Structure formats: C-alpha cells, structure tokens
Coordinates of C-alpha atoms in Angstrom, one line a residue:
Chain A
M7 CA 18.1 9.2 -19.3
N8 CA 15.8 11.3 -17.2
I9 CA 14.5 9.5 -14.1
L10 CA 11.6 10.8 -11.9
V11 CA 11.4 9.3 -8.4
V12 CA 8.3 9.7 -6.2
L13 CA 8.7 9.8 -2.5
R14 CA 5.7 9.6 -0.2
M15 CA 5.8 10.5 3.5
I16 CA 3.5 8.2 5.4
P17 CA 2.6 7.8 9.1
D18 CA 4.9 5.5 11.0
S19 CA 2.5 2.5 11.4
A20 CA 5.0 0.7 13.7
G21 CA 3.7 3.1 16.4
E22 CA 0.2 3.4 17.8
L23 CA -2.4 4.8 15.5
Q24 CA -5.4 6.8 16.9
L25 CA -8.5 7.6 15.0
A26 CA -9.4 11.2 14.2
E27 CA -12.5 12.6 15.9
D28 CA -14.6 12.4 12.8
G29 CA -13.6 8.7 12.3
R30 CA -12.7 9.2 8.7
G31 CA -8.9 9.5 9.2
I32 CA -6.2 9.0 11.7
D33 CA -5.1 11.6 14.2
R34 CA -1.9 13.0 12.7
E35 CA -1.0 15.5 15.3
W36 CA 1.5 13.4 17.3
L37 CA 2.4 11.0 14.6
D38 CA 5.9 10.5 13.2
F39 CA 6.0 10.6 9.4
Q40 CA 8.5 8.7 7.6
L41 CA 9.5 7.9 4.0
N42 CA 7.6 5.0 2.5
D43 CA 10.1 2.1 2.7
F44 CA 9.5 1.0 -0.9
D45 CA 10.0 4.6 -2.1
D46 CA 13.3 4.7 -0.3
H47 CA 14.3 1.6 -2.4
A48 CA 13.1 3.4 -5.6
L49 CA 15.3 6.3 -4.8
E50 CA 18.3 4.0 -4.3
E51 CA 17.6 2.2 -7.5
A52 CA 17.5 5.6 -9.3
I53 CA 20.9 6.6 -7.8
L54 CA 22.4 3.3 -8.8
L55 CA 21.2 3.8 -12.4
K56 CA 22.7 7.3 -12.3
E57 CA 26.0 5.9 -11.2
A58 CA 25.9 3.2 -13.8
S59 CA 24.8 5.2 -16.8
G60 CA 24.9 8.9 -16.0
A61 CA 21.1 9.4 -15.7
K62 CA 19.6 12.7 -14.3
V63 CA 17.5 12.0 -11.3
T64 CA 14.7 14.3 -10.3
V65 CA 12.9 13.5 -7.0
V66 CA 9.4 14.6 -6.1
A67 CA 8.2 14.2 -2.6
V68 CA 4.7 14.6 -1.2
G69 CA 3.4 14.7 2.4
E70 CA 4.4 15.8 5.9
G71 CA 8.2 16.3 6.1
A72 CA 8.7 16.3 2.3
N73 CA 11.5 19.0 2.6
R74 CA 13.5 17.0 5.0
V75 CA 13.4 13.9 2.8
L76 CA 14.2 15.9 -0.3
Q77 CA 17.4 17.2 1.3
M78 CA 18.2 13.6 2.1
A79 CA 17.6 12.6 -1.5
A80 CA 19.9 15.5 -2.7
A81 CA 22.6 14.2 -0.3
R82 CA 22.3 10.7 -1.8
G83 CA 22.8 12.1 -5.3
A84 CA 19.5 13.5 -6.7
D85 CA 20.1 16.3 -9.2
E86 CA 16.8 18.1 -8.7
V87 CA 14.3 18.0 -5.9
V88 CA 10.6 19.1 -6.0
A89 CA 7.9 19.2 -3.3
L90 CA 4.4 18.4 -4.5
Q91 CA 2.0 20.4 -2.5
S92 CA -0.6 18.2 -0.8
E93 CA -3.5 18.8 1.5
E94 CA -2.4 18.9 5.1
D95 CA -3.5 16.2 7.4
A96 CA -4.8 14.0 4.6
M97 CA -3.8 10.6 3.5
I98 CA -1.9 10.4 0.2
S99 CA -4.1 8.6 -2.2
S100 CA -2.0 7.1 -5.1
R101 CA -5.1 7.5 -7.3
E102 CA -5.2 11.2 -6.5
I103 CA -1.5 12.0 -7.1
A104 CA -1.1 9.8 -10.2
A105 CA -2.2 12.7 -12.6
S106 CA 0.3 15.1 -11.0
I107 CA 3.1 12.6 -11.4
A108 CA 2.1 11.9 -15.0
A109 CA 2.0 15.6 -15.8
M110 CA 5.4 16.1 -14.3
A111 CA 6.8 13.1 -16.2
R112 CA 5.6 14.7 -19.5
A113 CA 6.7 18.2 -18.6
K114 CA 10.2 17.1 -17.7
S115 CA 10.6 14.7 -20.7
V116 CA 11.1 11.9 -18.2
D117 CA 12.2 8.4 -19.5
L118 CA 11.6 6.5 -16.4
V119 CA 9.3 7.0 -13.4
L120 CA 10.2 5.0 -10.3
C121 CA 8.2 4.7 -7.1
G122 CA 7.7 2.1 -4.4
V123 CA 5.5 -0.9 -5.3
Q124 CA 2.9 0.2 -2.7
S125 CA 2.4 2.3 0.4
T126 CA 0.3 1.7 3.4
E127 CA -2.1 4.4 2.3
D128 CA -2.9 3.3 -1.2
V129 CA -6.2 1.7 -0.4
F130 CA -7.6 3.0 -3.7
G131 CA -4.8 1.4 -5.8
Q132 CA -1.1 1.5 -6.5
L133 CA 0.7 4.4 -8.0
A134 CA 2.9 2.8 -10.7
P135 CA 0.1 1.1 -12.7
Y136 CA -2.0 4.3 -12.5
V137 CA 0.8 6.5 -13.8
G138 CA 1.7 3.9 -16.4
A139 CA -1.9 3.6 -17.6
L140 CA -2.4 7.5 -17.7
L141 CA 0.8 7.9 -19.7
D142 CA 0.2 4.7 -21.7
W143 CA 3.7 3.7 -20.9
P144 CA 4.7 0.1 -20.0
H145 CA 4.8 -0.6 -16.3
V146 CA 6.1 -3.4 -14.0
S147 CA 5.8 -3.5 -10.2
G148 CA 7.5 -5.6 -7.6
T149 CA 11.0 -5.1 -9.1
N150 CA 14.2 -5.9 -7.3
R151 CA 16.7 -5.3 -10.1
I152 CA 16.8 -2.8 -12.9
V153 CA 19.5 -2.6 -15.5
A154 CA 19.5 0.0 -18.3
N155 CA 21.1 -0.5 -21.6
G156 CA 20.4 2.7 -23.5
A157 CA 16.6 2.9 -23.9
V158 CA 16.1 -0.8 -23.1
L159 CA 15.5 -1.8 -19.5
R160 CA 16.0 -5.3 -18.1
V161 CA 13.8 -5.6 -15.0
T162 CA 13.5 -8.5 -12.5
Q163 CA 10.2 -8.9 -10.7
E164 CA 9.6 -10.9 -7.5
R165 CA 6.6 -13.2 -8.0
G166 CA 6.7 -14.8 -4.5
A167 CA 8.0 -18.1 -3.2
G168 CA 11.5 -17.3 -4.6
V169 CA 10.3 -17.1 -8.2
A170 CA 11.7 -14.2 -10.2
V171 CA 10.8 -13.2 -13.7
T172 CA 12.9 -11.0 -15.9
Y173 CA 11.3 -8.7 -18.4
E174 CA 12.7 -6.5 -21.1
L175 CA 10.9 -3.2 -22.0
A176 CA 11.8 0.0 -23.7
T177 CA 11.6 3.5 -22.1
P178 CA 9.6 5.5 -21.4
A179 CA 8.3 3.3 -18.6
V180 CA 7.0 3.2 -15.1
L181 CA 8.4 0.8 -12.5
G182 CA 7.2 0.0 -9.0
V183 CA 10.2 -1.0 -6.9
Q184 CA 10.0 -3.7 -4.2
T185 CA 13.7 -3.8 -3.4
A186 CA 16.7 -1.9 -4.8
S187 CA 19.6 -3.9 -6.1
K188 CA 21.5 -2.7 -3.0
A189 CA 20.3 -1.6 0.4
P190 CA 19.6 2.2 0.6
R191 CA 22.8 3.9 1.4
Y192 CA 23.8 5.7 4.6
V193 CA 24.1 9.5 4.3
S194 CA 26.7 11.2 6.5
G195 CA 25.8 14.3 8.5
S196 CA 28.2 16.4 6.6
K197 CA 26.6 15.5 3.3
L198 CA 23.2 16.2 4.7
R199 CA 24.4 19.7 5.9
E200 CA 25.8 20.3 2.4
A201 CA 22.6 19.2 0.8
S202 CA 20.5 21.4 3.0
K203 CA 21.4 24.3 0.7
T204 CA 19.8 22.5 -2.3
P205 CA 16.9 24.6 -3.6
I206 CA 13.6 22.8 -3.4
G207 CA 11.2 23.3 -6.3
R208 CA 7.5 23.5 -5.8
A209 CA 4.8 21.8 -7.9
T210 CA 1.1 22.2 -7.7
P211 CA -1.2 19.2 -7.9
E212 CA -3.1 18.3 -11.1
L213 CA -6.7 17.3 -10.9
S214 CA -6.9 13.5 -10.5
G215 CA -8.8 12.8 -13.7
F216 CA -10.6 9.9 -11.9
E217 CA -14.2 10.2 -10.9
L218 CA -14.6 9.6 -7.2
T219 CA -16.9 6.7 -6.9
A220 CA -15.3 5.1 -3.9
E221 CA -14.9 6.6 -0.5
I222 CA -13.9 5.8 3.0
I223 CA -17.0 6.1 5.2
T224 CA -15.2 5.4 8.5
L225 CA -12.0 4.0 9.9
R226 CA -11.9 1.6 12.8
L227 CA -9.3 -0.3 14.8
P228 CA -9.5 -4.0 14.2
V229 CA -10.8 -6.1 17.1
Q230 CA -7.8 -7.8 18.6
G231 CA -8.8 -11.3 17.5
G232 CA -6.0 -13.1 19.1
S233 CA -7.2 -15.9 21.2
G234 CA -3.6 -16.7 22.2
E235 CA -2.3 -16.6 25.7
N236 CA -0.5 -13.5 26.8
L237 CA 2.8 -14.5 28.5
G238 CA 3.4 -11.0 29.8
G239 CA 6.2 -8.5 29.7
N240 CA 8.9 -9.9 32.0
A241 CA 11.6 -11.6 30.0
E242 CA 12.6 -14.0 32.8
T243 CA 9.1 -15.3 33.5
V244 CA 8.3 -15.4 29.7
A245 CA 11.5 -17.5 29.1
D246 CA 10.5 -19.9 31.9
R247 CA 7.0 -20.3 30.5
L248 CA 8.3 -20.8 27.0
V249 CA 10.8 -23.5 28.0
T250 CA 7.9 -25.4 29.7
I251 CA 5.7 -24.9 26.6
L252 CA 8.4 -26.0 24.2
A253 CA 9.3 -29.0 26.3
A254 CA 5.7 -30.1 26.6
K255 CA 5.5 -30.1 22.8
G256 CA 8.9 -31.8 22.3
L257 CA 10.3 -28.7 20.7
A258 CA 12.8 -27.5 23.3
R259 CA 15.8 -29.5 22.2
N260 CA 17.8 -29.6 19.0
Chain B
M2 CA -24.9 -8.8 -13.5
K3 CA -21.6 -10.6 -14.4
L4 CA -18.8 -10.8 -11.9
I5 CA -15.3 -11.6 -13.2
A6 CA -13.0 -13.5 -10.9
C7 CA -9.4 -13.2 -12.0
T8 CA -7.3 -16.4 -11.5
E9 CA -3.7 -17.3 -11.8
G10 CA -1.4 -20.3 -12.1
H11 CA 1.8 -21.4 -13.6
S12 CA 4.0 -24.5 -13.9
G13 CA 0.9 -26.7 -13.9
K14 CA -0.5 -25.4 -10.7
I15 CA -3.5 -23.1 -10.2
E16 CA -2.9 -20.7 -7.3
A17 CA -5.1 -21.5 -4.3
F18 CA -6.3 -17.9 -4.2
S19 CA -8.0 -18.3 -7.6
L20 CA -10.7 -20.4 -5.9
E21 CA -11.0 -17.7 -3.3
M22 CA -11.7 -15.1 -6.0
I23 CA -14.5 -17.3 -7.4
A24 CA -16.0 -17.8 -3.9
A25 CA -15.8 -14.1 -3.2
A26 CA -17.7 -13.4 -6.5
R27 CA -20.2 -16.1 -5.7
S28 CA -21.0 -14.7 -2.3
L29 CA -22.2 -11.5 -4.0
T30 CA -24.4 -13.0 -6.7
Q31 CA -28.1 -12.4 -6.9
A32 CA -30.7 -14.1 -9.2
D33 CA -29.5 -14.4 -12.8
D34 CA -26.0 -13.2 -11.9
E35 CA -23.1 -15.0 -13.4
V36 CA -19.6 -15.7 -12.2
V37 CA -17.0 -15.7 -15.0
A38 CA -13.5 -16.9 -14.2
F39 CA -10.6 -15.4 -16.2
F40 CA -7.3 -17.2 -16.7
A41 CA -4.3 -16.3 -18.8
G42 CA -1.4 -18.6 -19.5
R43 CA -0.4 -21.9 -21.0
D44 CA -2.2 -24.2 -18.6
A45 CA -5.8 -24.1 -20.0
E46 CA -6.4 -27.7 -19.1
G47 CA -5.4 -27.1 -15.5
A48 CA -7.7 -24.2 -15.3
S49 CA -10.6 -26.1 -16.8
A50 CA -10.0 -29.0 -14.4
C51 CA -10.0 -26.8 -11.3
L52 CA -12.2 -23.7 -11.8
G53 CA -15.6 -25.3 -12.1
A54 CA -17.1 -23.3 -9.2
A55 CA -17.5 -20.5 -11.8
D56 CA -20.4 -20.5 -14.2
R57 CA -18.1 -19.9 -17.1
L58 CA -14.3 -19.8 -17.8
I59 CA -12.6 -17.6 -20.2
V60 CA -9.0 -18.7 -21.0
A61 CA -6.6 -16.4 -22.7
R62 CA -4.3 -19.1 -23.9
S63 CA -0.6 -18.7 -24.6
T64 CA 1.3 -21.5 -26.4
R65 CA 4.6 -20.3 -25.1
S66 CA 4.5 -18.9 -21.6
D67 CA 3.3 -19.9 -18.2
V68 CA 3.9 -16.3 -16.9
I69 CA 2.0 -13.5 -18.5
P70 CA 3.3 -10.0 -17.8
A71 CA 0.8 -8.1 -15.8
E72 CA 0.4 -5.5 -18.5
T73 CA -0.5 -8.1 -21.1
Y74 CA -2.8 -9.8 -18.6
A75 CA -4.5 -6.4 -18.0
L76 CA -4.9 -5.8 -21.8
L77 CA -6.4 -9.3 -22.3
L78 CA -8.7 -8.7 -19.3
R79 CA -9.7 -5.3 -20.6
D80 CA -10.9 -7.0 -23.9
V81 CA -12.9 -9.4 -21.8
I82 CA -14.4 -6.6 -19.8
I83 CA -15.4 -4.8 -23.0
A84 CA -17.0 -8.0 -24.4
E85 CA -18.8 -9.1 -21.1
S86 CA -19.7 -5.7 -19.5
P87 CA -19.3 -7.0 -16.0
G88 CA -20.5 -5.1 -12.9
L89 CA -17.5 -6.2 -10.8
V90 CA -14.0 -7.5 -11.4
L91 CA -12.2 -9.3 -8.5
V92 CA -8.4 -9.4 -8.6
P93 CA -6.2 -11.3 -6.1
Y94 CA -3.6 -9.3 -4.1
S95 CA -0.6 -11.0 -5.8
A96 CA 2.5 -9.8 -7.6
N97 CA 0.4 -9.8 -10.8
G98 CA -2.8 -8.4 -9.2
L99 CA -1.0 -5.4 -7.7
D100 CA -0.3 -4.2 -11.3
V101 CA -3.5 -5.5 -12.9
A102 CA -6.0 -4.0 -10.6
A103 CA -4.9 -0.4 -10.8
D104 CA -4.2 -0.7 -14.6
I105 CA -7.7 -1.9 -15.2
A106 CA -9.2 0.7 -12.9
A107 CA -7.3 3.5 -14.8
R108 CA -8.2 2.2 -18.2
T109 CA -11.9 1.7 -17.5
G110 CA -12.2 4.7 -15.2
W111 CA -13.8 2.5 -12.6
P112 CA -13.1 2.8 -8.9
L113 CA -10.7 0.4 -7.2
I114 CA -10.5 -0.6 -3.6
S115 CA -7.4 -2.7 -2.5
Y116 CA -6.6 -5.0 0.3
V117 CA -10.3 -6.1 0.7
N118 CA -11.3 -8.4 3.6
E119 CA -15.1 -8.2 3.5
I120 CA -17.7 -7.2 0.9
K121 CA -21.5 -6.7 1.2
R122 CA -23.7 -5.9 -1.7
L123 CA -26.5 -3.3 -1.4
G124 CA -28.1 -2.9 -4.8
E125 CA -25.7 -1.1 -7.1
N126 CA -23.4 -0.3 -4.2
L127 CA -20.9 -2.4 -2.3
T128 CA -19.8 -1.8 1.3
I129 CA -16.2 -3.0 1.8
V130 CA -13.9 -3.5 4.7
A131 CA -10.3 -3.0 3.6
Q132 CA -7.0 -2.9 5.4
M133 CA -4.7 0.1 5.8
Y134 CA -1.5 0.9 7.6
G135 CA -0.2 -2.7 7.5
G136 CA -3.5 -4.0 8.9
K137 CA -3.5 -1.7 11.9
I138 CA -6.6 0.2 10.6
L139 CA -9.7 -1.1 8.9
A140 CA -11.4 1.2 6.4
E141 CA -15.1 0.8 5.8
C142 CA -15.6 2.0 2.2
E143 CA -18.5 2.4 -0.1
V144 CA -18.2 1.9 -3.8
R145 CA -20.6 2.2 -6.7
L146 CA -20.6 -0.5 -9.4
P147 CA -19.0 -1.1 -11.8
A148 CA -15.8 -1.5 -9.8
V149 CA -12.6 -3.3 -9.4
L150 CA -11.6 -4.9 -6.1
M151 CA -8.3 -6.3 -5.1
I152 CA -8.9 -9.1 -2.5
N153 CA -6.6 -10.3 0.2
P154 CA -5.7 -13.9 0.0
G155 CA -7.4 -15.8 2.8
A156 CA -10.2 -13.3 3.2
F157 CA -12.7 -15.7 1.6
A158 CA -12.9 -19.5 2.0
A159 CA -11.9 -21.1 -1.3
A160 CA -14.5 -22.7 -3.5
A161 CA -14.0 -26.5 -4.0
P162 CA -11.9 -27.4 -7.0
A163 CA -13.9 -29.0 -9.7
P164 CA -13.8 -29.4 -13.5
I165 CA -15.9 -27.1 -15.6
A166 CA -18.0 -28.4 -18.5
P167 CA -16.2 -27.8 -21.8
V168 CA -19.3 -26.1 -23.1
N169 CA -18.8 -23.4 -20.5
V170 CA -15.1 -22.7 -21.5
Q171 CA -14.3 -20.1 -24.0
T172 CA -10.7 -19.9 -25.2
I173 CA -9.2 -16.8 -26.8
D174 CA -5.7 -16.6 -28.3
A175 CA -3.3 -14.5 -26.1
E176 CA -0.5 -14.7 -28.6
P177 CA -1.3 -11.5 -30.6
V178 CA -1.4 -9.4 -27.4
L179 CA 1.6 -11.1 -26.0
T180 CA 3.6 -10.6 -29.2
S181 CA 2.6 -6.9 -29.5
G182 CA 3.0 -6.2 -25.7
K183 CA 5.6 -3.7 -24.6
V184 CA 6.8 -5.8 -21.7
K185 CA 8.6 -9.0 -22.9
M186 CA 9.4 -11.9 -20.6
V187 CA 13.0 -13.1 -21.1
A188 CA 13.6 -15.5 -18.1
I189 CA 12.0 -17.2 -15.2
D190 CA 14.3 -18.1 -12.2
M191 CA 13.0 -20.8 -9.9
P192 CA 14.3 -20.8 -6.3
D193 CA 17.5 -22.8 -5.6
Y194 CA 16.8 -24.6 -2.3
A195 CA 20.4 -25.8 -1.9
D196 CA 20.9 -23.4 1.0
V197 CA 17.6 -23.8 2.8
D198 CA 14.0 -24.7 2.0
L199 CA 11.9 -23.0 4.7
T200 CA 8.8 -24.7 3.3
T201 CA 10.0 -28.0 4.7
A202 CA 11.5 -26.6 8.0
D203 CA 9.9 -28.0 11.2
R204 CA 11.0 -25.1 13.3
I205 CA 11.6 -21.5 12.3
V206 CA 12.9 -18.5 14.3
C207 CA 11.9 -15.4 12.4
V208 CA 13.3 -12.0 13.0
G209 CA 11.6 -8.7 12.1
R210 CA 12.4 -5.1 12.0
G211 CA 12.6 -5.1 15.8
I212 CA 15.9 -7.0 15.7
G213 CA 17.4 -3.6 15.0
D214 CA 20.6 -4.3 13.2
E215 CA 22.5 -7.0 11.3
A216 CA 24.8 -7.9 14.2
S217 CA 21.9 -8.7 16.4
I218 CA 20.7 -11.4 14.1
D219 CA 23.5 -13.7 15.4
L220 CA 21.7 -13.7 18.8
A221 CA 18.6 -15.1 17.1
R222 CA 20.6 -17.4 15.0
N223 CA 22.3 -18.9 18.1
L224 CA 18.8 -19.4 19.6
A225 CA 17.6 -21.0 16.4
T226 CA 20.6 -23.4 16.5
M227 CA 19.7 -24.4 20.1
L228 CA 16.1 -25.1 19.0
G229 CA 17.1 -27.0 15.9
A230 CA 15.4 -24.3 13.9
E231 CA 16.1 -22.4 10.7
I232 CA 16.6 -18.6 10.9
A233 CA 14.2 -16.6 8.8
G234 CA 13.4 -12.9 8.3
S235 CA 10.5 -10.6 7.5
R236 CA 10.7 -8.4 4.4
P237 CA 12.5 -5.3 6.0
V238 CA 15.2 -7.6 7.3
V239 CA 15.8 -9.2 3.9
D240 CA 15.5 -5.9 2.1
N241 CA 18.3 -4.6 4.3
G242 CA 20.5 -7.4 3.2
W243 CA 20.7 -8.9 6.7
L244 CA 19.4 -12.3 5.5
P245 CA 19.3 -13.9 2.0
K246 CA 16.0 -13.8 0.1
L247 CA 15.4 -17.5 0.4
R248 CA 15.0 -16.9 4.2
Q249 CA 12.2 -14.4 3.8
V250 CA 8.7 -15.4 5.0
G251 CA 5.6 -13.8 3.6
K252 CA 3.8 -12.9 0.5
S253 CA 6.9 -12.2 -1.6
G254 CA 8.9 -14.8 0.2
Q255 CA 8.2 -18.3 1.3
K256 CA 4.9 -19.7 2.7
V257 CA 5.8 -21.9 5.6
K258 CA 3.9 -24.3 7.9
P259 CA 6.4 -25.4 10.6
K260 CA 5.6 -27.0 13.9
L261 CA 7.2 -24.0 15.7
Y262 CA 7.3 -20.4 14.5
L263 CA 9.0 -18.1 16.9
A264 CA 8.6 -14.5 15.7
L265 CA 11.0 -12.0 17.3
G266 CA 10.3 -8.3 16.6
V267 CA 7.9 -9.1 13.8
S268 CA 4.9 -6.7 13.6
G269 CA 2.9 -9.0 11.4
A270 CA 1.8 -7.0 8.3
P271 CA -0.8 -8.8 6.3
E272 CA 1.9 -9.8 3.7
H273 CA 3.9 -11.5 6.5
L274 CA 0.8 -13.2 8.0
E275 CA 0.0 -14.7 4.6
G276 CA 3.3 -16.6 4.7
M277 CA 3.1 -18.1 8.2
S278 CA -0.3 -18.0 9.8
Q279 CA -0.8 -21.8 9.2
A280 CA 2.1 -22.7 11.5
D281 CA 1.2 -25.3 14.2
L282 CA 2.5 -23.2 17.1
I283 CA 3.2 -19.5 16.8
I284 CA 5.0 -17.6 19.5
A285 CA 5.3 -13.9 19.0
V286 CA 7.5 -11.4 20.9
N287 CA 6.9 -7.7 20.3
T288 CA 6.9 -4.7 22.6
D289 CA 3.9 -3.3 20.7
P290 CA 0.9 -5.0 22.3
K291 CA -1.2 -4.0 19.3
A292 CA 1.1 -5.6 16.7
P293 CA -1.1 -7.7 14.3
I294 CA 1.2 -10.7 14.8
F295 CA -0.6 -11.3 18.1
N296 CA -3.9 -11.9 16.2
V297 CA -2.5 -15.2 14.9
A298 CA -0.1 -16.1 17.7
H299 CA -0.9 -18.9 20.1
Y300 CA 1.4 -17.4 22.7
G301 CA 2.5 -13.7 22.8
A302 CA 4.9 -11.7 25.0
T303 CA 5.6 -8.0 25.1
C304 CA 9.0 -8.1 26.8
D305 CA 12.2 -6.9 25.2
L306 CA 13.2 -9.5 22.6
F307 CA 16.9 -9.2 23.5
D308 CA 16.2 -9.9 27.1
L309 CA 14.1 -12.8 26.2
V310 CA 16.6 -14.3 23.7
A311 CA 19.3 -14.0 26.4
N312 CA 17.1 -15.6 29.1
L313 CA 15.7 -18.3 26.8
S314 CA 19.2 -19.2 25.4
D315 CA 20.5 -19.5 29.0
R316 CA 17.7 -21.9 29.9
L317 CA 18.1 -24.0 26.8
R318 CA 21.8 -24.1 27.2
A319 CA 21.5 -25.2 30.8
G320 CA 18.9 -27.8 29.8
S321 CA 21.1 -29.3 27.1
G322 CA 23.9 -29.7 29.6
R323 CA 21.9 -31.9 32.0

C-alpha cells in the first residue's frame, strides 16, 4: 500500500498573535511555526500502518519549517519526504493545496491519503473532503483508528459524546485523522541526526481548480468579552480568593 | 432564494444545533425566500415533529440506519441541491458537517467558509465573521452566492421546536445511495459510562495542554479529590493518552454542565468551549491573559497553575483538618 501523508506547518496559536499591517493576515515575523497537531497524528497512523502491513509512506509538508518537520518524519519511519513549495508569509488554505495533493496522489499511485482532520487555518474548508471529492475517492474524517486488511480499510470515527462509528471502505481513499491509534512517538536525537541526511524532494503547487469567490477582507482580534472577575497573577492571593469563593458557594469541601 | 439548513439526529434525538441552522437561515431570508430543512436518517418522524421552524422539510429516509456516513449524506444533499437550486447551504460544524461542507463545496464548485459566527446578507453577497487560530482571530470574509457555510454551534439562538405540516414534508428514499455508497457503516459504539459520566458530574477539574506532562496530572487529580470533583481533560491531553477518552470535554468529547468547572492550563479553543460553557461556575487559570477560556470564565487567574494547585491544595487540606 502506498500512503501519502500531508503535514502543514501552522503558527503556534498558543502564543500571542499580532495582525499584519494590512490587516489581512497575521504578523509572521516573530511567530513560532509548528506541525499541525492533527497532521502529527496522521503521520503516526501512517507509520503504524507501515509497521502492521509494510506500506510505503511518502510525506509531503507545506509551510514555514517544512524541511525540519520532514526530517522528523524520516526519523519516525517515512520512506520518502517531499516539500511542497508555498507562498511565503501566507496562510495555508486547504482549498488551495487540495489540487496539489490530489495531483501528487495520482502521480505516485497512492492508495491512501492521510491528513489531520482540520487545521486552524482552514477557514475555507477542510483538506480531506476536498481531496476526496477532487479524486472521487471515498473519504472519512475524525478518525481515531485505521486498520488495513489488504485493500479494505476499517476506520473508526469519533462522532462526539463518546459515540464512535466504524466504517468499512476500499482503497483508494482519503482519511482525515483526529487521533492516531497510539500517541505520536518520541524521536531520539541520534535518529534525527541520521535522518538529516534524507534527501528532500521538491514539488511545485498545482492550480487550485476552485474559483475564488470567497475572500478574507480583514482580520481582527476578538473583543475580550469576558465579564468575569480577574483574580490576578499571584498564586497565593488567588488561592485565598478561590477558597473564599468556593466556600461561599458550598463547593470547597468534598 | 431557497436556503437549505442541514440538520442531524440519531437514536431518536434531533441534535440541538439543527434548530440553530434553521434559525441562521431564517435570519437571512428576504421576501419570498424559503428555508428548506434537510434531514438524513431513520428518524423521519422525529425530524417532522421538531423542525417546523423551516418552511419545508426534505427527509432522506433510511430504513436501516440512524447514522448516515458523511459521504452518503453529501451525495443525498447534492441531489437535493440539484433539484432545489438553493442560494445558500448551511451545514453545522459537527463530525458529519466537517466532511459534508467541503465535499459539497468541491462537488458544486461553490465557495465555503467554515467556523462561521455571524452572517449579514447584502444582495447577492454575504459578509461573514469566522473564527481562525482556535478563536484567537476573527476573519471578516465576503462571499458571493451561491455558497456553503459551516456554522459554529451556539452562534445562532435555536429556533423553537415545532411540528411541521405533513404537506410540507417530502420524503426521498436514501437506501439506493446508502447501498451503493463506498463507505459502509459496520458498527456504532455507544459510550460505556461505567468508569465515569462527566455529564452528570457536579464538579469538574479539567486540565489542558498547560499541565505539561502526564505525571503532573496527579497534582490536579489530588486537587479534584479534595474538591469532590472528577478529573477531566481537553483534547490534547486525551490525545496524548494522559487521560481516557471518556474524560474528554469538548466537541468530540462530553458536553458538561457542572456546578463547578475549574480549568487548569486550558486555552479554550471553540471546540472546548462548546463542551463546557454552560457550567454554573467557571474558574480558569492560564498564564496567557488572552486565552479564549477567559471569555466564558466567571473568575480568571493568570498565575502559574502548579503554584496555584499547590497553594489551593494546602488551603483545602488545612480546611478539611479543622
């Protein structure tokens, strides 16, 4: 089985985000870029499938720091790594890169495309269903378990509130991964150093194939709507206040 | 113009966000416009009894299955779109909607905007406010109709549940599409609440990414024990295997409404807020003062969560010894 995994590098939204001067993007100069969490799980699921059934895993990465994350993917067991060129300082629109991923899937005779179920930048839609629809391959997102038996996949999808649905589908297919069957593995420094010699392929983007009839006019920071009381930043005084608050509401004791 | 509001339900229950989709569509109607609700599944009667805020209801009825695979749902919806020629399709941000919205957008060639909080209609255009970067940024977008929108649950007040007149209900047979679909459902697993049922918990201590590592969860667990609370986690914590899935709060976890929700190191992505924002008392501790969790918290603190847990535990321990 040939598996193609898509890794997207996105701004670390745990930190503070500043708007760009033109108001149409975020200021990326001092931002940390990190691998989209869900894509990390997609990579892990691909490596687990490789270990279980001997699949070949090709990883394509897009965005700031793609080379670094591709070396990490090679250290984790990817067979081939490719950087998809992207516009610098621009958000990664899933709608825009879908055609490139579909073209790569065709060119490499891929049986299974794996990517994260979503990213924080896909305001114009999710990648897996776009790629699935472009290729006319079956697709399922929100997966947390994938088992391959030859060309038949058994896939479990989270539906929320603890409900899980298991589907069967034949390859070729596209899956959006919510959680890998096991947590993404740790990679040792020595493995990373060894993987740093892995040649990184280059791919050029395909035209999106979608007419652009939606656009971002401006970005803004949300008004902090919290009307709650700020207890401050000193742990001791905050603890004192909380004990008082919890006691007043009858919640301080077991 | 016709506006299609996509709805969902299973096990005899119509999802609450279905009525929000109808309300969102209704808020955009002009003279002679029509809101058409779309439902796929076995519970046609439940949909007819509940979705009367729409002008019409189209039910793609299955005789076998409560849960329709998203791809089948999208194919059924595409047939309805071809037949009805709507100007707008509203899809809920749900496990199903994540797949359906982009699939439909790709197959129709229409634009899609996801994570929508607000919509205004200006002739053949819509202006939209959508969330990006886990709710830390709002994007003001413009989209030309026809279009697909994926709407955040809670963004619109739900329409009142009401029966719909039988004359306004059209039923189509989903079985042929289900049978020929490439994705076959083989099992539904319902949650086993033998370990814990967070939905009935009075007090919850929830840890987020800020807890750092698995070992540190014990500190929060001890605090939870002192408070008579259940320990819970946000998605990254559960994804890392530090807590079991049944202890996850949020869109893909449990929706909870405790008397006390103490959030430690939880940033409050929209998916998390959807699961807990109805708690009676929300106390949030996060070193990032701009964390979205503070938008719903009744009390917030920006101190180090480990210092706070230590101090709070000391005080509670001392109090219990009196």
